[in-house]
Tab-separated table of C-alpha atoms in Angstrom:
chain	number	residue	atom	x	y	z
D	741	MET	CA	-18.204	37.529	-9.606
D	742	ASP	CA	-21.559	40.326	-8.663
D	743	GLU	CA	-23.792	41.109	-12.314
D	744	THR	CA	-22.426	43.991	-12.708
D	745	ARG	CA	-19.060	42.917	-13.214
D	746	ILE	CA	-21.570	39.815	-15.550
D	747	ALA	CA	-22.934	43.105	-17.595
D	748	ALA	CA	-19.681	44.081	-17.478
D	749	ILE	CA	-18.364	41.681	-18.649
D	750	LEU	CA	-20.870	41.368	-21.456
D	751	GLN	CA	-20.981	44.284	-22.859
D	752	ASP	CA	-17.594	44.037	-23.733
D	753	CYS	CA	-17.781	40.530	-25.482
D	754	GLU	CA	-19.904	42.647	-27.237
D	755	ARG	CA	-18.845	46.010	-28.563
D	756	GLU	CA	-15.997	43.165	-29.371
D	757	LEU	CA	-17.958	41.737	-31.469
D	758	GLY	CA	-19.063	44.385	-33.364
D	759	GLU	CA	-16.191	46.092	-33.785
D	760	ARG	CA	-14.063	43.510	-34.896
D	761	GLY	CA	-16.570	40.745	-35.575
D	762	ARG	CA	-14.778	37.947	-33.533
D	763	VAL	CA	-13.681	37.795	-29.396
D	764	ASP	CA	-11.428	35.729	-27.499
D	765	LEU	CA	-14.297	34.152	-25.411
D	766	LYS	CA	-12.304	32.651	-22.541
D	767	ALA	CA	-9.489	36.341	-22.789
D	768	ARG	CA	-12.500	38.722	-22.038
D	769	HIS	CA	-13.305	36.560	-18.961
D	770	PHE	CA	-16.960	35.483	-20.854
D	771	TRP	CA	-16.922	31.686	-19.543
D	772	SER	CA	-16.303	33.399	-16.026
D	773	ALA	CA	-19.210	35.129	-15.561
D	774	VAL	CA	-21.726	32.667	-17.517
D	775	ASP	CA	-20.101	30.386	-14.915
D	776	SER	CA	-21.064	32.749	-12.291
D	777	VAL	CA	-24.879	32.874	-14.108
D	778	LYS	CA	-24.708	29.489	-13.900
D	779	ARG	CA	-24.444	29.058	-10.159
D	780	ARG	CA	-27.452	32.052	-9.807
D	781	PRO	CA	-30.734	30.456	-11.289
D	782	GLU	CA	-31.859	33.798	-10.745
D	783	LEU	CA	-29.878	35.532	-13.090
D	784	ILE	CA	-30.045	32.792	-16.146
D	785	GLU	CA	-33.425	34.384	-17.410
D	786	ARG	CA	-31.632	37.644	-17.363
D	787	TYR	CA	-29.312	37.038	-19.045
D	788	ALA	CA	-29.599	33.942	-21.265
D	789	ALA	CA	-31.032	34.972	-24.206
D	790	ARG	CA	-27.850	37.375	-24.297
D	791	ILE	CA	-24.854	35.148	-23.628
D	792	ALA	CA	-26.372	32.886	-26.005
D	793	ALA	CA	-26.151	35.385	-28.797
D	794	ILE	CA	-22.013	35.891	-28.242
D	795	ASP	CA	-21.526	32.140	-27.705
D	796	ARG	CA	-23.489	31.713	-30.911
D	797	GLN	CA	-21.973	34.817	-32.981
D	798	ALA	CA	-17.916	34.020	-31.394
D	799	PHE	CA	-18.652	30.719	-32.701
D	800	LEU	CA	-19.550	31.143	-36.120
D	801	SER	CA	-16.319	33.722	-36.582
D	802	ALA	CA	-14.032	31.029	-35.390
D	803	THR	CA	-15.713	27.686	-36.678
D	804	PRO	CA	-14.103	27.136	-40.103
D	805	LEU	CA	-16.445	24.209	-41.188
D	806	VAL	CA	-20.256	24.697	-40.125
D	807	PHE	CA	-23.786	23.132	-40.831
D	808	PRO	CA	-26.969	23.640	-39.684
D	809	ALA	CA	-27.714	21.324	-37.287
D	810	GLY	CA	-30.624	18.403	-38.888
D	811	VAL	CA	-27.882	17.957	-41.406
D	812	GLY	CA	-25.491	16.243	-39.063
D	813	ARG	CA	-28.342	14.713	-37.689
D	814	ALA	CA	-29.141	12.902	-40.713
D	815	LEU	CA	-25.424	12.113	-41.056
D	816	LEU	CA	-25.304	10.460	-37.775
D	817	VAL	CA	-28.280	8.447	-38.655
D	818	ALA	CA	-27.306	7.103	-41.734
D	819	GLY	CA	-24.230	6.660	-40.159
D	820	THR	CA	-26.087	4.679	-37.446
D	821	ILE	CA	-28.293	2.451	-39.810
D	822	VAL	CA	-25.123	1.862	-41.982
D	823	GLY	CA	-23.225	0.813	-39.662
D	824	ILE	CA	-26.375	-2.124	-37.812
D	825	MET	CA	-26.155	-3.755	-42.080
D	826	LEU	CA	-22.721	-4.081	-41.883
D	827	LEU	CA	-23.037	-5.727	-38.621
D	828	GLY	CA	-25.551	-7.853	-39.631
D	829	ALA	CA	-24.074	-8.341	-43.030
D	830	ALA	CA	-21.465	-10.079	-40.895
D	831	PHE	CA	-23.667	-13.005	-40.081
D	832	ALA	CA	-23.867	-13.298	-44.643
D	833	LEU	CA	-21.162	-13.302	-44.644
D	834	PRO	CA	-17.977	-15.967	-44.514
D	835	ALA	CA	-16.102	-15.305	-41.221
D	836	ASP	CA	-12.809	-15.630	-41.677
D	837	PRO	CA	-12.182	-13.567	-42.605
D	838	LEU	CA	-15.133	-10.912	-44.494
D	839	GLY	CA	-17.558	-11.404	-41.522
D	840	GLY	CA	-14.930	-9.761	-39.324
D	841	VAL	CA	-13.753	-6.780	-41.505
D	842	ALA	CA	-17.816	-6.185	-42.219
D	843	PHE	CA	-18.933	-6.858	-38.291
D	844	LEU	CA	-15.205	-3.778	-37.468
D	845	LEU	CA	-16.337	-1.279	-40.185
D	846	GLY	CA	-20.246	-1.851	-39.116
D	847	ALA	CA	-18.473	-1.108	-35.029
D	848	GLY	CA	-16.811	2.111	-36.028
D	849	ALA	CA	-19.383	3.297	-37.389
D	850	LEU	CA	-21.467	2.536	-35.141
D	851	LEU	CA	-18.961	4.267	-33.198
D	852	GLY	CA	-18.351	7.518	-34.842
D	853	ALA	CA	-22.166	8.015	-35.125
D	854	THR	CA	-24.281	7.476	-31.886
D	855	HIS	CA	-21.401	9.597	-29.834
D	856	GLY	CA	-23.052	12.597	-31.056
D	857	LEU	CA	-26.114	10.791	-31.894
D	858	ALA	CA	-26.294	10.520	-27.957
D	859	HIS	CA	-25.571	14.406	-26.542
D	860	LEU	CA	-28.350	15.302	-29.211
D	861	ILE	CA	-31.408	13.043	-28.055
D	862	VAL	CA	-30.117	13.125	-24.822
D	863	GLY	CA	-30.204	17.298	-24.888
D	864	ARG	CA	-33.335	17.482	-26.536
D	865	LEU	CA	-35.291	14.777	-24.099
D	866	SER	CA	-33.375	17.813	-21.015
D	867	GLY	CA	-34.568	20.294	-23.202
D	868	ILE	CA	-31.568	21.544	-24.687
D	869	GLN	CA	-32.011	22.565	-28.672
D	870	PHE	CA	-28.862	22.590	-30.787
D	871	THR	CA	-28.165	24.988	-33.774
D	872	HIS	CA	-24.705	23.872	-36.060
D	873	TRP	CA	-22.479	21.085	-36.533
D	874	TYR	CA	-19.269	21.727	-36.845
D	875	SER	CA	-15.750	20.377	-37.201
D	876	ARG	CA	-12.364	22.502	-36.058
D	877	PHE	CA	-9.650	20.769	-38.144
D	878	PRO	CA	-7.109	20.256	-37.752
D	879	LYS	CA	-7.283	21.131	-33.587
D	880	GLN	CA	-10.666	19.569	-32.799
D	881	PRO	CA	-11.372	17.265	-36.058
D	882	GLN	CA	-14.609	14.579	-34.490
D	883	PRO	CA	-16.998	17.688	-35.413
D	884	GLY	CA	-20.152	17.904	-32.772
D	885	PHE	CA	-22.655	19.670	-31.647
D	886	LYS	CA	-23.132	22.819	-30.994
D	887	VAL	CA	-25.728	23.547	-28.351
D	888	ASP	CA	-28.042	26.489	-27.975
D	889	TYR	CA	-26.599	28.265	-24.976
D	890	ALA	CA	-29.853	29.614	-23.467
D	891	SER	CA	-31.640	26.254	-24.051
D	892	TYR	CA	-29.001	25.039	-22.570
D	893	LEU	CA	-29.007	27.464	-18.990
D	894	ARG	CA	-32.864	26.868	-18.511
D	895	ALA	CA	-31.802	23.487	-18.678
D	896	ARG	CA	-31.371	21.763	-14.961
D	897	PRO	CA	-27.462	21.437	-13.809
D	898	THR	CA	-27.688	18.063	-13.706
D	899	ALA	CA	-29.657	17.297	-17.285
D	900	ARG	CA	-26.941	19.611	-18.541
D	901	ALA	CA	-24.498	16.573	-16.849
D	902	TRP	CA	-26.123	14.137	-18.906
D	903	MET	CA	-26.406	15.178	-21.631
D	904	HIS	CA	-22.281	15.730	-21.600
D	905	ALA	CA	-21.849	12.104	-20.538
D	906	SER	CA	-24.102	10.480	-23.048
D	907	GLY	CA	-21.951	10.563	-25.924
D	908	ALA	CA	-18.750	9.172	-23.678
D	909	ILE	CA	-21.335	6.498	-22.199
D	910	VAL	CA	-22.715	4.589	-25.742
D	911	THR	CA	-19.133	5.077	-27.092
D	912	LYS	CA	-17.897	2.930	-23.984
D	913	LEU	CA	-20.489	0.419	-24.139
D	914	ILE	CA	-20.304	-0.342	-27.884
D	915	PRO	CA	-17.231	-2.334	-28.304
D	916	PHE	CA	-18.182	-3.934	-24.702
D	917	VAL	CA	-21.894	-5.209	-26.117
D	918	LEU	CA	-20.237	-5.765	-29.017
D	919	VAL	CA	-18.295	-8.858	-27.869
D	920	PRO	CA	-21.308	-11.468	-28.108
D	921	VAL	CA	-23.136	-10.130	-31.129
D	922	ALA	CA	-20.000	-10.980	-32.269
D	923	ALA	CA	-19.755	-13.753	-30.589
D	924	ALA	CA	-23.155	-15.423	-31.417
D	925	ALA	CA	-22.190	-14.792	-35.472
D	926	ARG	CA	-19.180	-17.409	-35.031
D	927	LEU	CA	-15.848	-14.297	-35.798
D	928	PRO	CA	-12.414	-15.279	-35.410
D	929	TRP	CA	-10.675	-14.756	-32.064
D	930	TRP	CA	-8.849	-11.693	-33.750
D	931	THR	CA	-12.609	-10.197	-34.150
D	932	PHE	CA	-12.985	-10.709	-30.041
D	933	ALA	CA	-9.133	-8.838	-29.879
D	934	ILE	CA	-9.803	-6.179	-31.506
D	935	LEU	CA	-12.947	-4.570	-30.039
D	936	LEU	CA	-11.728	-5.147	-27.033
D	937	ALA	CA	-8.903	-3.190	-27.235
D	938	ILE	CA	-10.728	-0.264	-28.679
D	939	GLY	CA	-13.146	-0.599	-25.497
D	940	ILE	CA	-10.243	-0.807	-23.398
D	941	LEU	CA	-8.185	1.934	-24.842
D	942	GLN	CA	-11.145	4.483	-25.301
D	943	LEU	CA	-11.838	3.902	-21.498
D	944	VAL	CA	-7.954	5.217	-21.286
D	945	THR	CA	-8.219	7.646	-23.493
D	946	ASP	CA	-10.901	9.115	-20.617
D	947	ALA	CA	-9.590	8.906	-18.013
D	948	LEU	CA	-6.559	10.676	-19.111
D	949	PHE	CA	-7.816	13.364	-21.180
D	950	SER	CA	-11.937	13.801	-20.848
D	951	VAL	CA	-11.469	14.271	-17.597
D	952	ARG	CA	-9.704	17.260	-17.731
D	953	PHE	CA	-10.326	18.305	-21.131
D	954	GLY	CA	-13.981	16.554	-22.625
D	955	ASP	CA	-17.273	15.397	-21.787
D	956	TRP	CA	-15.864	14.089	-18.869
D	957	LYS	CA	-14.887	16.977	-17.504
D	958	LYS	CA	-17.594	18.739	-18.433
D	959	PHE	CA	-19.693	16.371	-16.966
D	960	ARG	CA	-18.489	17.380	-13.368
D	961	ARG	CA	-18.712	21.454	-13.335
D	962	GLU	CA	-22.308	20.199	-14.031
D	963	ARG	CA	-22.326	18.224	-11.211
D	964	ARG	CA	-20.579	20.685	-8.792
D	965	ILE	CA	-22.737	23.525	-10.240
D	966	ALA	CA	-26.133	20.993	-9.234
D	967	ARG	CA	-25.114	19.693	-6.085
D	968	GLY	CA	-24.276	23.842	-4.570
D	969	GLU	CA	-28.064	24.464	-5.835
D	970	LEU	CA	-29.302	21.265	-3.297
D	971	LEU	CA	-26.817	22.288	-0.675
D	972	ARG	CA	-28.890	26.023	-0.859
D	973	SER	CA	-32.274	24.819	-1.062
């Protein structure tokens, strides 16, 4: 896509947002224009702020539950602390059933909290900022962080890729990492069975769905852009 077409698409999106307060970015070919900008680093600084403004306004108009990113960060840190405390409590409780139940609740808290935190931490280390914490219930009930698209575009494609992958990697590791911890706590067999079942189920769902719709799809997209940059250099 040439630069004239990119500018025209952005202008169309801005006009529709100004007139209607919302816009279907996919229908307006906004994401195709963004992809073209990503593949031409010389255009990023020219269009990053403009793309970010369109993306943010469209996001806010289409998302019912939106909070500042700091709220999400605080809640996820609290969830992680609660999860660790429950894991620790399992060592002090009678193993069957209270210890096993506490341990699995702690594992669930860690799974729920660390996915978003991993995105946040890896993104911030890469220079990517986050503006909001949100949920699009019921279509997308799992809360997530909204990136500031200007900082996202300015980050290296490889950094963007690993930011997307980080949450999936952490949540896939947690059930398997916790198996030896459960063994140290001498928990009942069903604790191990549930942990392993969760871990395997996550791997299967990632293989079936995430590579087409979720984090791994975005990871692969950014890796392709990174490879393209490498070939051009």
